Amino acid sequence: MTERTTAAAGPPPNTTSGPSRADSRRASRAAFVGTLLEYYDFSLYASAASIVFASVFFTGSSPFLGTLQAVATFAVGFLVRPVGGVILGSLGDRIGRKKILVFTMLLMGGATLLVGILPSYAQIGWAAPALLVFLRILQGIGASGEYGGAALVAVEFAPEKKRGLLGSLPGMGAALGGVLGTLSLLLVSALMSQEAFLAWGWRIPFLLSVVILAYGLWLRRALPETPAFREIKESDALSKSPILDVIRQQPRALLTVLVMTIGQTGIGYFYIVFMGTFGTNQLGFGRTEVLVGLIAAQLTNTVLIPLFGALSDRVGRQPVIMFGFLYSAVFAWVGISLLSGAATPPLLYWVVMALGNGVGVAAIFGPMGAYVIELFHTQHAYSGLGLGREAGNALGAAIVPVIAVALAFDDTTVWLSLLVCVVSLLGFAATVLSRTRSSSVLKQDDDRAPVSV
């Protein structure tokens, strides 16, 4: 299957003036804060599902079944994301990026606040877990349109020579949001008794998300529509069926984003989800040691993502992403082997978490914001990201940790290393075989014309 350019079908040459520096800065902040809220909510929910929700919302079950049910509600958020990505991505290509980003922030932030005030099982019975699942579904739908829209806004407002750096800010926000979500629950649990924490203290981090929500809404409501979207709207070049168009016209780009995302999220959630349980069950660490490891992994990721994004502006996106996948494949054998010995010290566990998630995933995630946008035409870029990325998210984030748990028996080194290696090489192959447009990809000229299969 090949793609060829059909220049006659394209929109007219670019006539719209570029974005102002003030709009570019505001767009960067708006993109950063939105994904920060998204992953603050997701990380907070994941931590609470592991240590709180079983005793608050699933007390009608056995302790084991209650924990299983609580963690299952976390997975629900990923299962609905492809559906949300298709709907919100299509709307983003038809009515604009800004409106969808305001909506996703309201949905994510509102659902998180409601979790913080949701009555317990002891108060309203079965309605409590049912409402918790419903709010988790709302979080998943909101998250499905957040990263793609945030990356689009950051890149479409960015100067051409800074798209890698500014396109990395949503990824940086995601990593920092994960740190803040985990850290907030750790601090609250450390500052009060276990009884008070389970009774009401766990709700505090959920309610504090209103601060991020208010700031993000203030930024996004005042942000103009992106220049690229305004131009195709003014030239009457909007797609009436962006999802169908991106499937028919750019299947290669869609498959590239899908496989690259499986690689990136599969590696990331291997460390963030599976290695947390590995630290507890196989290495015998307590909750504090594991949470410190998770924070080290995400904090290193936060610092390195913009550095790799900026590097991609100088040497190209593809080489940096390829390095990230190859590094992850090699480090899996080294890192997991280091943790296979007896009496592993917590410091070694923290170093492996930081180098595995912090370096490898950052090298992939940093340039990826700009790179995947450069794969698609503006007319259906949001739809391509929503469909490709969220389907990849559901597969990578859900399947890889589950397979890792199934492989975690006595001699885990070879099989776990092989799992990460295979996922990494899939992402590497997708990156090598992908094709982006020119560096002026966001200019509305003949090079941005629709393509046919």
Short mmCIF file of C-alpha atoms in Angstrom, two decimals, residues 1 39 102 135 208 233 266 321 325 397 443:
data_model
loop_
_atom_site.label_atom_id
_atom_site.label_comp_id
_atom_site.label_asym_id
_atom_site.label_seq_id
_atom_site.Cartn_x
_atom_site.Cartn_y
_atom_site.Cartn_z
CA MET A 1 0.00 0.00 0.00
CA TYR A 39 -1.67 12.49 34.31
CA VAL A 102 -11.55 23.27 26.99
CA LEU A 135 -16.43 8.75 36.69
CA LEU A 208 -6.64 19.90 45.17
CA LYS A 233 -11.23 26.84 7.76
CA GLY A 266 4.43 -0.36 26.66
CA ILE A 321 13.37 8.46 18.80
CA PHE A 325 13.83 2.57 21.41
CA ALA A 397 -0.60 0.39 28.54
CA LYS A 443 2.43 25.39 6.01
#
